Each structure stands twice: as structure tokens, then as C-alpha cells.
mmCIF file of C-alpha atoms in Angstrom:
data_model
loop_
_atom_site.group_PDB
_atom_site.id
_atom_site.type_symbol
_atom_site.label_atom_id
_atom_site.label_comp_id
_atom_site.label_asym_id
_atom_site.label_seq_id
_atom_site.Cartn_x
_atom_site.Cartn_y
_atom_site.Cartn_z
ATOM 1 C CA MET A 1 40.834 -198.249 -57.499
ATOM 2 C CA ILE A 2 43.639 -200.512 -56.235
ATOM 3 C CA ILE A 3 46.101 -198.851 -53.896
ATOM 4 C CA ARG A 4 49.407 -200.418 -52.982
ATOM 5 C CA LEU A 5 50.376 -199.885 -49.353
ATOM 6 C CA LEU A 6 53.077 -200.989 -46.991
ATOM 7 C CA SER A 7 51.080 -201.773 -43.858
ATOM 8 C CA PHE A 8 52.259 -200.553 -40.492
ATOM 9 C CA VAL A 9 51.160 -201.441 -36.980
ATOM 10 C CA SER A 10 51.263 -198.496 -34.609
ATOM 11 C CA VAL A 11 52.729 -200.230 -31.555
ATOM 12 C CA PHE A 12 56.495 -200.709 -31.418
ATOM 13 C CA THR A 13 58.180 -202.659 -28.628
ATOM 14 C CA LEU A 14 61.856 -201.911 -28.114
ATOM 15 C CA THR A 15 63.652 -203.976 -25.491
ATOM 16 C CA ASN A 16 65.774 -201.970 -23.068
ATOM 17 C CA ALA A 17 67.754 -204.945 -21.754
ATOM 18 C CA LEU A 18 71.444 -204.737 -22.532
ATOM 19 C CA VAL A 19 71.903 -208.089 -24.224
ATOM 20 C CA THR A 20 74.654 -208.506 -26.781
ATOM 21 C CA SER A 21 73.396 -209.875 -30.085
ATOM 22 C CA PRO A 22 74.908 -213.251 -31.012
ATOM 23 C CA LEU A 23 75.031 -212.265 -34.697
ATOM 24 C CA SER A 24 78.324 -211.200 -36.240
ATOM 25 C CA PRO A 25 78.632 -208.920 -39.295
ATOM 26 C CA GLN A 26 79.421 -212.054 -41.291
ATOM 27 C CA ASP A 27 76.167 -213.691 -40.116
ATOM 28 C CA ILE A 28 74.184 -210.634 -41.211
ATOM 29 C CA ASP A 29 75.919 -210.567 -44.593
ATOM 30 C CA THR A 30 75.231 -214.277 -45.094
ATOM 31 C CA ILE A 31 71.501 -213.863 -44.427
ATOM 32 C CA ALA A 32 71.254 -210.750 -46.604
ATOM 33 C CA ARG A 33 72.865 -212.514 -49.571
ATOM 34 C CA GLY A 34 70.786 -215.683 -49.402
ATOM 35 C CA GLY A 35 72.900 -217.977 -47.233
ATOM 36 C CA VAL A 36 72.272 -219.809 -43.970
ATOM 37 C CA ALA A 37 73.748 -218.400 -40.748
ATOM 38 C CA ILE A 38 74.633 -221.061 -38.145
ATOM 39 C CA ILE A 39 75.396 -219.899 -34.588
ATOM 40 C CA PRO A 40 76.412 -222.694 -32.166
ATOM 41 C CA ASN A 41 75.869 -222.332 -28.401
ATOM 42 C CA PHE A 42 73.234 -219.611 -28.757
ATOM 43 C CA LEU A 43 71.404 -220.778 -25.626
ATOM 44 C CA PRO A 44 72.836 -221.644 -22.198
ATOM 45 C CA LYS A 45 72.391 -225.269 -21.137
ATOM 46 C CA PRO A 46 69.910 -224.554 -18.298
ATOM 47 C CA LEU A 47 67.553 -222.792 -20.714
ATOM 48 C CA ILE A 48 67.915 -225.592 -23.285
ATOM 49 C CA GLU A 49 66.964 -228.142 -20.651
ATOM 50 C CA SER A 50 64.006 -226.078 -19.430
ATOM 51 C CA MET A 51 62.691 -225.621 -22.981
ATOM 52 C CA ARG A 52 63.116 -229.304 -23.774
ATOM 53 C CA ASN A 53 61.207 -230.247 -20.620
ATOM 54 C CA ASP A 54 58.497 -227.713 -21.458
ATOM 55 C CA ALA A 55 58.107 -229.180 -24.968
ATOM 56 C CA LYS A 56 57.921 -232.716 -23.535
ATOM 57 C CA TYR A 57 55.230 -231.658 -21.050
ATOM 58 C CA LEU A 58 53.168 -229.985 -23.778
ATOM 59 C CA PHE A 59 53.560 -233.017 -26.040
ATOM 60 C CA GLN A 60 52.520 -235.468 -23.334
ATOM 61 C CA ASN A 61 49.448 -233.348 -22.575
ATOM 62 C CA GLY A 62 48.196 -233.166 -26.150
ATOM 63 C CA PHE A 63 49.199 -229.646 -27.163
ATOM 64 C CA PHE A 64 50.984 -230.759 -30.370
ATOM 65 C CA THR A 65 49.235 -231.554 -33.673
ATOM 66 C CA PRO A 66 50.546 -233.187 -36.901
ATOM 67 C CA ASP A 67 51.589 -230.402 -39.235
ATOM 68 C CA GLY A 68 53.178 -231.294 -42.574
ATOM 69 C CA LEU A 69 53.335 -229.272 -45.780
ATOM 70 C CA THR A 70 49.831 -228.297 -46.856
ATOM 71 C CA ASN A 71 49.149 -229.065 -50.508
ATOM 72 C CA THR A 72 47.146 -226.141 -51.891
ATOM 73 C CA ALA A 73 45.429 -228.407 -54.413
ATOM 74 C CA LEU A 74 43.801 -230.521 -51.678
ATOM 75 C CA ALA A 75 41.146 -229.799 -49.062
ATOM 76 C CA LYS A 76 42.175 -229.645 -45.407
ATOM 77 C CA THR A 77 40.573 -233.034 -44.732
ATOM 78 C CA GLN A 78 42.653 -234.620 -47.533
ATOM 79 C CA GLN A 79 46.107 -233.613 -46.288
ATOM 80 C CA GLY A 80 46.693 -236.943 -44.537
ATOM 81 C CA PHE A 81 49.229 -235.809 -41.913
ATOM 82 C CA THR A 82 50.227 -238.453 -39.339
ATOM 83 C CA PRO A 83 52.262 -238.250 -36.095
ATOM 84 C CA LYS A 84 54.691 -240.945 -37.261
ATOM 85 C CA ALA A 85 55.527 -239.506 -40.693
ATOM 86 C CA ASP A 86 55.145 -235.748 -40.259
ATOM 87 C CA ARG A 87 56.301 -232.873 -38.118
ATOM 88 C CA GLN A 88 54.159 -232.142 -35.055
ATOM 89 C CA THR A 89 53.807 -228.566 -33.855
ATOM 90 C CA PHE A 90 52.877 -226.595 -30.795
ATOM 91 C CA ARG A 91 51.762 -223.278 -32.277
ATOM 92 C CA GLY A 92 52.993 -220.106 -30.647
ATOM 93 C CA GLY A 93 51.470 -216.706 -31.227
ATOM 94 C CA ALA A 94 49.157 -215.741 -28.376
ATOM 95 C CA ASP A 95 49.609 -219.182 -26.772
ATOM 96 C CA TRP A 96 53.413 -219.010 -26.672
ATOM 97 C CA SER A 97 53.449 -216.775 -23.578
ATOM 98 C CA SER A 98 50.286 -218.140 -21.991
ATOM 99 C CA LYS A 99 50.492 -218.735 -18.245
ATOM 100 C CA GLU A 100 47.769 -221.378 -18.429
ATOM 101 C CA PHE A 101 49.975 -224.339 -19.376
ATOM 102 C CA GLY A 102 53.588 -225.433 -19.455
ATOM 103 C CA ASP A 103 56.577 -223.384 -18.351
ATOM 104 C CA TYR A 104 55.582 -219.770 -18.935
ATOM 105 C CA ASP A 105 58.778 -218.275 -17.469
ATOM 106 C CA THR A 106 61.003 -220.372 -19.728
ATOM 107 C CA ARG A 107 59.084 -219.435 -22.882
ATOM 108 C CA LEU A 108 59.118 -215.767 -21.880
ATOM 109 C CA GLU A 109 62.902 -215.825 -21.333
ATOM 110 C CA PHE A 110 63.404 -217.407 -24.742
ATOM 111 C CA ARG A 111 61.040 -214.937 -26.390
ATOM 112 C CA ASN A 112 63.015 -212.013 -24.950
ATOM 113 C CA ARG A 113 66.271 -213.447 -26.324
ATOM 114 C CA MET A 114 64.737 -213.853 -29.768
ATOM 115 C CA GLN A 115 63.409 -210.304 -29.665
ATOM 116 C CA GLN A 116 66.985 -209.072 -29.301
ATOM 117 C CA VAL A 117 67.915 -211.072 -32.408
ATOM 118 C CA LYS A 118 64.904 -209.688 -34.282
ATOM 119 C CA ASP A 119 65.687 -206.072 -33.462
ATOM 120 C CA HIS A 120 69.311 -206.537 -34.517
ATOM 121 C CA LEU A 121 68.173 -208.008 -37.844
ATOM 122 C CA ALA A 122 65.757 -205.121 -38.339
ATOM 123 C CA SER A 123 68.615 -202.664 -38.116
ATOM 124 C CA GLU A 124 71.391 -204.510 -39.927
ATOM 125 C CA LEU A 125 69.274 -205.964 -42.768
ATOM 126 C CA ASN A 126 67.510 -202.615 -43.250
ATOM 127 C CA ARG A 127 64.140 -204.251 -42.610
ATOM 128 C CA PRO A 128 62.831 -201.769 -40.010
ATOM 129 C CA SER A 129 59.312 -203.193 -39.775
ATOM 130 C CA LEU A 130 60.753 -206.369 -38.227
ATOM 131 C CA ARG A 131 60.659 -204.387 -34.974
ATOM 132 C CA VAL A 132 56.874 -204.062 -35.064
ATOM 133 C CA GLU A 133 55.039 -206.200 -32.511
ATOM 134 C CA GLY A 134 51.481 -207.487 -32.636
ATOM 135 C CA LEU A 135 49.323 -210.412 -31.540
ATOM 136 C CA LYS A 136 49.676 -212.280 -34.849
ATOM 137 C CA ARG A 137 52.819 -210.558 -36.057
ATOM 138 C CA HIS A 138 55.618 -213.031 -35.337
ATOM 139 C CA GLU A 139 55.472 -216.805 -35.027
ATOM 140 C CA MET A 140 57.017 -219.053 -32.360
ATOM 141 C CA THR A 141 56.527 -222.805 -32.196
ATOM 142 C CA TYR A 142 57.914 -226.030 -30.803
ATOM 143 C CA ASN A 143 58.475 -228.807 -33.375
ATOM 144 C CA TRP A 144 58.521 -232.524 -32.586
ATOM 145 C CA TYR A 145 59.648 -235.293 -34.939
ATOM 146 C CA GLU A 146 59.141 -238.957 -34.078
ATOM 147 C CA PRO A 147 61.621 -241.519 -35.511
ATOM 148 C CA GLY A 148 60.790 -241.861 -39.206
ATOM 149 C CA ALA A 149 59.290 -238.373 -39.532
ATOM 150 C CA ARG A 150 60.552 -235.837 -42.081
ATOM 151 C CA LEU A 151 59.509 -232.634 -43.845
ATOM 152 C CA GLY A 152 59.703 -232.163 -47.617
ATOM 153 C CA ARG A 153 61.491 -229.425 -49.521
ATOM 154 C CA HIS A 154 59.710 -226.070 -49.408
ATOM 155 C CA LEU A 155 59.928 -222.306 -48.998
ATOM 156 C CA ASP A 156 58.545 -220.504 -45.962
ATOM 157 C CA GLU A 157 57.200 -217.514 -47.900
ATOM 158 C CA HIS A 158 56.037 -216.847 -51.465
ATOM 159 C CA HIS A 159 55.194 -213.821 -53.567
ATOM 160 C CA GLU A 160 51.705 -212.501 -52.807
ATOM 161 C CA GLU A 161 50.542 -212.899 -56.398
ATOM 162 C CA THR A 162 51.349 -216.629 -56.408
ATOM 163 C CA LYS A 163 48.916 -217.126 -53.512
ATOM 164 C CA GLY A 164 45.923 -215.677 -55.331
ATOM 165 C CA VAL A 165 43.771 -212.817 -54.042
ATOM 166 C CA LYS A 166 44.247 -213.772 -50.370
ATOM 167 C CA GLY A 167 47.966 -213.126 -50.714
ATOM 168 C CA TRP A 168 47.356 -209.372 -50.880
ATOM 169 C CA LEU A 169 45.162 -209.181 -47.777
ATOM 170 C CA LEU A 170 47.712 -209.822 -45.014
ATOM 171 C CA GLU A 171 49.393 -207.048 -43.036
ATOM 172 C CA SER A 172 52.683 -208.874 -42.655
ATOM 173 C CA ARG A 173 54.684 -211.694 -44.194
ATOM 174 C CA ARG A 174 57.477 -214.032 -43.146
ATOM 175 C CA SER A 175 60.839 -212.339 -43.591
ATOM 176 C CA VAL A 176 63.466 -214.273 -41.596
ATOM 177 C CA THR A 177 63.202 -217.946 -40.612
ATOM 178 C CA TRP A 178 64.845 -219.095 -37.369
ATOM 179 C CA LEU A 179 65.380 -222.461 -35.673
ATOM 180 C CA VAL A 180 66.884 -223.337 -32.284
ATOM 181 C CA TYR A 181 67.591 -227.003 -31.526
ATOM 182 C CA LEU A 182 67.001 -228.626 -28.129
ATOM 183 C CA ASN A 183 68.502 -232.143 -28.390
ATOM 184 C CA GLU A 184 71.738 -232.807 -26.471
ATOM 185 C CA GLY A 185 74.307 -235.097 -28.094
ATOM 186 C CA TRP A 186 72.546 -235.336 -31.458
ATOM 187 C CA THR A 187 74.706 -236.939 -34.150
ATOM 188 C CA LYS A 188 74.631 -237.333 -37.917
ATOM 189 C CA GLU A 189 73.575 -240.963 -37.438
ATOM 190 C CA ASP A 190 70.382 -239.784 -35.696
ATOM 191 C CA GLY A 191 69.226 -238.217 -38.980
ATOM 192 C CA GLY A 192 66.852 -235.254 -38.952
ATOM 193 C CA ALA A 193 69.370 -232.805 -40.410
ATOM 194 C CA LEU A 194 68.113 -229.502 -41.742
ATOM 195 C CA ARG A 195 69.070 -229.478 -45.424
ATOM 196 C CA THR A 196 69.286 -225.999 -46.946
ATOM 197 C CA TYR A 197 69.768 -225.059 -50.601
ATOM 198 C CA PRO A 198 71.635 -221.736 -50.855
ATOM 199 C CA ARG A 199 73.481 -220.660 -53.982
ATOM 200 C CA GLN A 200 77.018 -221.992 -54.052
ATOM 201 C CA LYS A 201 78.127 -218.401 -54.617
ATOM 202 C CA LEU A 202 75.990 -215.958 -52.658
ATOM 203 C CA ALA A 203 74.245 -212.987 -54.256
ATOM 204 C CA THR A 204 75.989 -209.618 -54.586
ATOM 205 C CA THR A 205 72.763 -207.767 -53.659
ATOM 206 C CA GLN A 206 70.193 -208.417 -50.929
ATOM 207 C CA VAL A 207 67.794 -211.267 -51.587
ATOM 208 C CA GLY A 208 64.153 -211.799 -50.685
ATOM 209 C CA ALA A 209 62.559 -208.508 -51.668
ATOM 210 C CA HIS A 210 63.264 -205.212 -53.410
ATOM 211 C CA ASP A 211 60.931 -202.211 -53.127
ATOM 212 C CA GLY A 212 58.290 -204.545 -51.698
ATOM 213 C CA ASN A 213 58.516 -206.926 -54.664
ATOM 214 C CA LEU A 214 59.337 -210.473 -53.609
ATOM 215 C CA GLN A 215 61.899 -212.704 -55.253
ATOM 216 C CA VAL A 216 60.689 -215.608 -57.407
ATOM 217 C CA GLY A 217 63.924 -216.948 -58.896
ATOM 218 C CA TRP A 218 67.551 -216.606 -59.902
ATOM 219 C CA ILE A 219 69.611 -215.940 -62.981
ATOM 220 C CA GLU A 220 73.018 -217.255 -61.969
ATOM 221 C CA ASN A 221 73.675 -215.371 -58.687
ATOM 222 C CA ASP A 222 71.273 -212.490 -59.292
ATOM 223 C CA PRO A 223 67.898 -212.619 -57.523
ATOM 224 C CA VAL A 224 64.926 -212.130 -59.855
ATOM 225 C CA PHE A 225 61.983 -210.128 -58.480
ATOM 226 C CA LEU A 226 58.335 -209.986 -59.591
ATOM 227 C CA ASP A 227 56.741 -206.527 -59.861
ATOM 228 C CA CYS A 228 52.946 -206.740 -60.106
ATOM 229 C CA PHE A 229 52.375 -202.981 -60.123
ATOM 230 C CA ARG A 230 53.575 -201.921 -63.551
ATOM 231 C CA PRO A 231 51.940 -198.886 -65.229
ATOM 232 C CA SER A 232 50.344 -201.381 -67.629
ATOM 233 C CA GLY A 233 48.465 -203.012 -64.737
ATOM 234 C CA GLN A 234 50.375 -206.220 -65.414
ATOM 235 C CA SER A 235 53.618 -207.739 -64.110
ATOM 236 C CA ALA A 236 57.306 -207.933 -65.022
ATOM 237 C CA LEU A 237 60.425 -209.772 -63.878
ATOM 238 C CA TYR A 238 63.586 -207.831 -63.081
ATOM 239 C CA THR A 239 66.994 -207.909 -61.423
ATOM 240 C CA VAL A 240 68.851 -205.083 -59.673
ATOM 241 C CA ALA A 241 72.411 -203.854 -59.899
ATOM 242 C CA ILE A 242 74.443 -201.103 -58.293
ATOM 243 C CA ASP A 243 74.731 -198.065 -60.580
ATOM 244 C CA THR A 244 78.036 -196.877 -62.037
ATOM 245 C CA LYS A 245 78.540 -194.444 -59.169
ATOM 246 C CA GLY A 246 78.014 -197.207 -56.616
ATOM 247 C CA GLU A 247 75.281 -195.165 -54.964
ATOM 248 C CA ARG A 248 71.973 -196.945 -55.570
ATOM 249 C CA LEU A 249 70.289 -200.008 -57.007
ATOM 250 C CA VAL A 250 68.829 -199.736 -60.489
ATOM 251 C CA ARG A 251 66.366 -202.105 -62.140
ATOM 252 C CA ASN A 252 67.020 -204.240 -65.161
ATOM 253 C CA VAL A 253 63.668 -205.398 -66.549
ATOM 254 C CA LEU A 254 64.064 -208.860 -68.051
ATOM 255 C CA THR A 255 60.701 -209.464 -69.687
ATOM 256 C CA VAL A 256 60.141 -208.094 -73.199
ATOM 257 C CA ARG A 257 56.497 -207.308 -72.420
ATOM 258 C CA ASP A 258 54.416 -207.185 -69.267
ATOM 259 C CA PHE A 259 52.227 -210.211 -68.459
ATOM 260 C CA ASP A 260 49.417 -211.482 -66.264
ATOM 261 C CA VAL A 261 50.523 -213.997 -63.651
ATOM 262 C CA PRO A 262 48.608 -217.268 -64.175
ATOM 263 C CA SER A 263 47.240 -219.481 -61.415
ATOM 264 C CA GLN A 264 49.299 -222.322 -59.961
ATOM 265 C CA PRO A 265 51.321 -224.121 -61.144
ATOM 266 C CA ILE A 266 53.315 -221.150 -62.478
ATOM 267 C CA GLU A 267 56.390 -221.332 -64.695
ATOM 268 C CA PHE A 268 57.900 -217.846 -64.963
ATOM 269 C CA ALA A 269 60.594 -218.832 -67.464
ATOM 270 C CA LYS A 270 58.095 -218.753 -70.319
ATOM 271 C CA PHE A 271 57.746 -214.976 -69.924
ATOM 272 C CA LEU A 272 61.489 -214.404 -70.458
ATOM 273 C CA PRO A 273 63.459 -214.245 -73.718
ATOM 274 C CA LYS A 274 64.797 -217.715 -74.492
ATOM 275 C CA LYS A 275 68.427 -216.923 -73.587
ATOM 276 C CA LEU A 276 67.353 -215.671 -70.167
ATOM 277 C CA GLY A 277 64.686 -218.329 -69.759
ATOM 278 C CA ASP A 278 67.315 -221.039 -70.208
ATOM 279 C CA LYS A 279 69.326 -219.524 -67.329
ATOM 280 C CA PHE A 280 66.377 -218.774 -65.066
ATOM 281 C CA GLU A 281 65.898 -220.957 -61.970
ATOM 282 C CA GLN A 282 62.547 -220.620 -60.249
ATOM 283 C CA ILE A 283 62.792 -221.019 -56.480
ATOM 284 C CA SER A 284 59.450 -222.719 -55.887
ATOM 285 C CA THR A 285 57.774 -224.934 -58.476
ATOM 286 C CA ALA A 286 55.253 -227.767 -58.523
ATOM 287 C CA ARG A 287 58.177 -230.173 -58.934
ATOM 288 C CA LEU A 288 60.176 -228.874 -55.960
ATOM 289 C CA ASP A 289 57.480 -227.831 -53.483
ATOM 290 C CA PRO A 290 54.715 -230.293 -52.525
ATOM 291 C CA ARG A 291 52.391 -227.446 -51.572
ATOM 292 C CA PHE A 292 52.133 -226.558 -55.259
ATOM 293 C CA ALA A 293 52.125 -230.086 -56.683
ATOM 294 C CA LYS A 294 49.484 -230.409 -59.385
ATOM 295 C CA ILE A 295 46.850 -233.007 -58.551
ATOM 296 C CA SER A 296 45.820 -235.433 -61.283
ATOM 297 C CA ASN A 297 43.447 -238.426 -61.387
ATOM 298 C CA GLY A 298 40.550 -236.327 -60.213
ATOM 299 C CA GLY A 299 42.361 -235.236 -57.066
ATOM 300 C CA ASN A 300 43.037 -238.762 -55.790
ATOM 301 C CA ASP A 301 46.832 -238.582 -55.603
ATOM 302 C CA SER A 302 48.085 -238.698 -52.038
ATOM 303 C CA VAL A 303 50.038 -235.874 -50.475
ATOM 304 C CA SER A 304 52.809 -238.281 -49.542
ATOM 305 C CA ASP A 305 53.214 -239.302 -53.189
ATOM 306 C CA ASN A 306 53.483 -235.666 -54.226
ATOM 307 C CA ALA A 307 55.914 -234.910 -51.425
ATOM 308 C CA ALA A 308 58.113 -237.816 -52.436
ATOM 309 C CA ALA A 309 58.093 -236.670 -56.044
ATOM 310 C CA CYS A 310 58.973 -233.123 -55.077
ATOM 311 C CA SER A 311 61.616 -233.625 -52.397
ATOM 312 C CA LYS A 312 64.707 -234.322 -54.557
ATOM 313 C CA GLU A 313 66.894 -234.206 -51.455
ATOM 314 C CA ASP A 314 70.256 -234.645 -53.177
ATOM 315 C CA GLU A 315 69.574 -232.317 -56.091
ATOM 316 C CA GLY A 316 71.929 -229.362 -56.418
ATOM 317 C CA TYR A 317 74.223 -227.694 -53.898
ATOM 318 C CA TYR A 318 73.169 -227.969 -50.257
ATOM 319 C CA ILE A 319 74.338 -227.408 -46.689
ATOM 320 C CA ASP A 320 73.236 -229.775 -43.899
ATOM 321 C CA VAL A 321 72.842 -228.588 -40.313
ATOM 322 C CA ILE A 322 72.943 -231.184 -37.523
ATOM 323 C CA PRO A 323 70.235 -230.275 -34.958
ATOM 324 C CA GLU A 324 72.569 -230.052 -31.969
ATOM 325 C CA ALA A 325 71.254 -228.437 -28.777
ATOM 326 C CA GLY A 326 71.625 -224.659 -28.534
ATOM 327 C CA THR A 327 72.392 -224.046 -32.227
ATOM 328 C CA LEU A 328 70.585 -221.074 -33.791
ATOM 329 C CA VAL A 329 69.945 -221.111 -37.559
ATOM 330 C CA LEU A 330 68.720 -218.082 -39.534
ATOM 331 C CA PHE A 331 67.941 -217.459 -43.208
ATOM 332 C CA ASP A 332 65.748 -215.395 -45.523
ATOM 333 C CA SER A 333 62.232 -216.857 -45.686
ATOM 334 C CA VAL A 334 61.619 -216.023 -49.365
ATOM 335 C CA SER A 335 64.804 -217.153 -51.085
ATOM 336 C CA LEU A 336 66.072 -220.300 -49.336
ATOM 337 C CA PRO A 337 64.466 -223.721 -49.973
ATOM 338 C CA HIS A 338 64.998 -226.288 -47.245
ATOM 339 C CA LEU A 339 63.771 -229.600 -45.829
ATOM 340 C CA VAL A 340 64.172 -231.820 -42.776
ATOM 341 C CA ARG A 341 65.661 -235.222 -43.482
ATOM 342 C CA GLU A 342 64.144 -238.342 -41.980
ATOM 343 C CA VAL A 343 64.891 -239.012 -38.323
ATOM 344 C CA THR A 344 66.717 -242.336 -38.565
ATOM 345 C CA GLY A 345 67.624 -242.896 -34.910
ATOM 346 C CA ASN A 346 65.385 -243.817 -31.987
ATOM 347 C CA ARG A 347 65.235 -240.347 -30.451
ATOM 348 C CA ARG A 348 62.663 -237.568 -30.812
ATOM 349 C CA ARG A 349 63.911 -234.468 -32.599
ATOM 350 C CA ILE A 350 62.803 -231.340 -30.689
ATOM 351 C CA ALA A 351 63.281 -227.709 -31.708
ATOM 352 C CA ALA A 352 61.912 -224.211 -31.302
ATOM 353 C CA THR A 353 61.194 -222.652 -34.690
ATOM 354 C CA GLY A 354 59.538 -219.566 -36.053
ATOM 355 C CA TRP A 355 59.458 -216.584 -38.348
ATOM 356 C CA PHE A 356 60.045 -212.873 -37.911
ATOM 357 C CA HIS A 357 57.549 -210.874 -39.961
ATOM 358 C CA GLU A 358 57.906 -207.599 -41.801
ATOM 359 C CA ASP A 359 55.254 -205.422 -43.422
ATOM 360 C CA SER A 360 53.741 -206.879 -46.562
ATOM 361 C CA THR A 361 52.307 -205.121 -49.568
ATOM 362 C CA MET A 362 48.517 -204.818 -49.189
ATOM 363 C CA LEU A 363 45.787 -203.970 -51.660
ATOM 364 C CA LEU A 364 42.957 -201.690 -50.530
#
């Protein structure tokens, strides 16, 4: 028997320090409705400088590795990431607070600041399991881009069913993406802007997930969710709306009949009535996300070719964020596609980036 569970880790860490959250009610509302929250001057200059120096030390001592967008159709040895063309990453997790290398005190101070942000988001976004701590629960990294490097358009999290069986085996998933930039005096001419693709008019209900079902697309400004636990044992697409009394969200099932989700590449529009299918916009597709690009020619296509075909940087409405030192950027990990434009200047683009996790739906 398959049982659907929301996993919980027993240890909660609540910070007692009296630190005022940098997030305004408008920032919270923007994240909840699928937009990008931009908070300048999040970090004081001494901490920015210490983090930048820490990242430089780690880079010079070989702690960074090339880390582009993994194409799920290719083996690990075929990804073809290079330091000049791709993002390079110092992975956090257990290593982020290690005393064995780099500036431990600086990374710990930054981690404590981000924990305050995380706990505030847990409360105000009504995502309580964001507070849960664990060794592999939340992700913190340094990113390094050489001149000429870029990162293609992608999402940071996808519905479990689109990942295959392994998607249902993880205790947590990415919920909120965050970035903090460390370059002083960065300008538009330096390139490397974060390009985000929110809706031009934000959603009227919360994006990302509903009742544990993750979002897979849009119909106009309504998020479309995928429910894989129908009584039929199959799946359905639906939207939500506030009931006539304004008291709760009710489902509006869009698909005429339940269906089995196929393997990648997936096109959900074909399961909708034609009038809805014509309006439906899937967030992540083989055309827009190089990780799901279909490989032809016996698997000989290069990842860079697929990434170039999928990037479509100027397509649709977008908001660019200049990676200026101290700026904090936050958005929902499921609903907001984004990319990093090519670094066109002669400077290295350095940032701290990561993801706050919440409980995922598991199958036992």
C-alpha cells in the first residue's frame, strides 16, 4: 500500500537573538504571489567584505567545482561543465560551518542572519516546516562566475512526479530560493544580471504548492497544481479560488478525466480541454529548461547546445537584478524561472546562494 505523508524532522532550532527581519509585508506578499523580492543593503559592509574574502580564499585553494545545469538525459560524465563557461560552486550543508577551512566565524554569522529570514518566512508564508533544521535540510553555497560564464533558464524545484520514483523519496524539498551578492560597485555593463520571469500581474492566491501538491503551470494568473493522489490512483490538474464566503480555498479540477503522468519530456496541456490547453503555460518544459532537454542523435548532442536552445533570455516578461553587494533576493523555488546572464566585464561575479527547504510529500 502507498501512503502519502508529510515528513517531519523532530529537532527544531529557534533562534533567540532579537534581530529584526529585513522583510516587509510587501516583500512577503510578493514572494507568496510568485514575484521576486529585492532587498538592498541586507548585509553590513564589513560582513560583505569578510564573505567575499572567504569565498576568494576557498576558490584559490580549490574548494569550488564547475556546476552548471545538469541535463537529466545525460550521464554525469557527459555534462561537460567548464570553469570558464559555467557557474562554480562551493557547496554548503555540513561544510558551510566547518572550522577546518576558510573563515568559520564569518560563515556562522551569515548563517545566523539567514536563519532569522527563514523563520520569518515560515511564519508569514504559512510554511511552518521551514523552521525545521537538519544536516541536509537547507542549502548554503558560494557561487563564482568567471568572465564569460552564465547559467541557463531553469527552475530550482519541480513536482515530485516529474522526477520519477526518486522524487517521492526525499524528506524535504526546496521552497524558497535566496541570493546575496558580494561584489562592490557592480554595474549593468559588467553583465551577470539575475533575470527572473514572474507573471506581469502576480497571482491572487499563494503559488508553489497547495495541500502538498506542487505547481506545474499557469492559466493566466492562476497557478495550476498537479494532484497525484486522486481516488482513481491517477493524477489531475486543478486551480484554487477563495469560496463565496471568503473563508477558504476550494479546488477547481481542470482535467476532464484523471491521467497517468508520462516520463520526461512532459506536456501537461494535452490533458486539458482544448480551450484551457490553449491558455495553459507550463513552467518547466524541455524547450525552456536544459535539464529536461530531449537528447537526439543517439545522445550525442552537447549540453551547451541544449542550453542555448532552451535559454530564450528575452522571451516574455522579465525583471533583471543587478548583483550589487549586500542585495538579498528571494522568490518561490517552484514557480519562478530564472537565469544568470553572461558576465561581460572583466570581474568575477561572487554571491552566496541557497534554498530553504520545507517538508515534502513522501511515499512509504
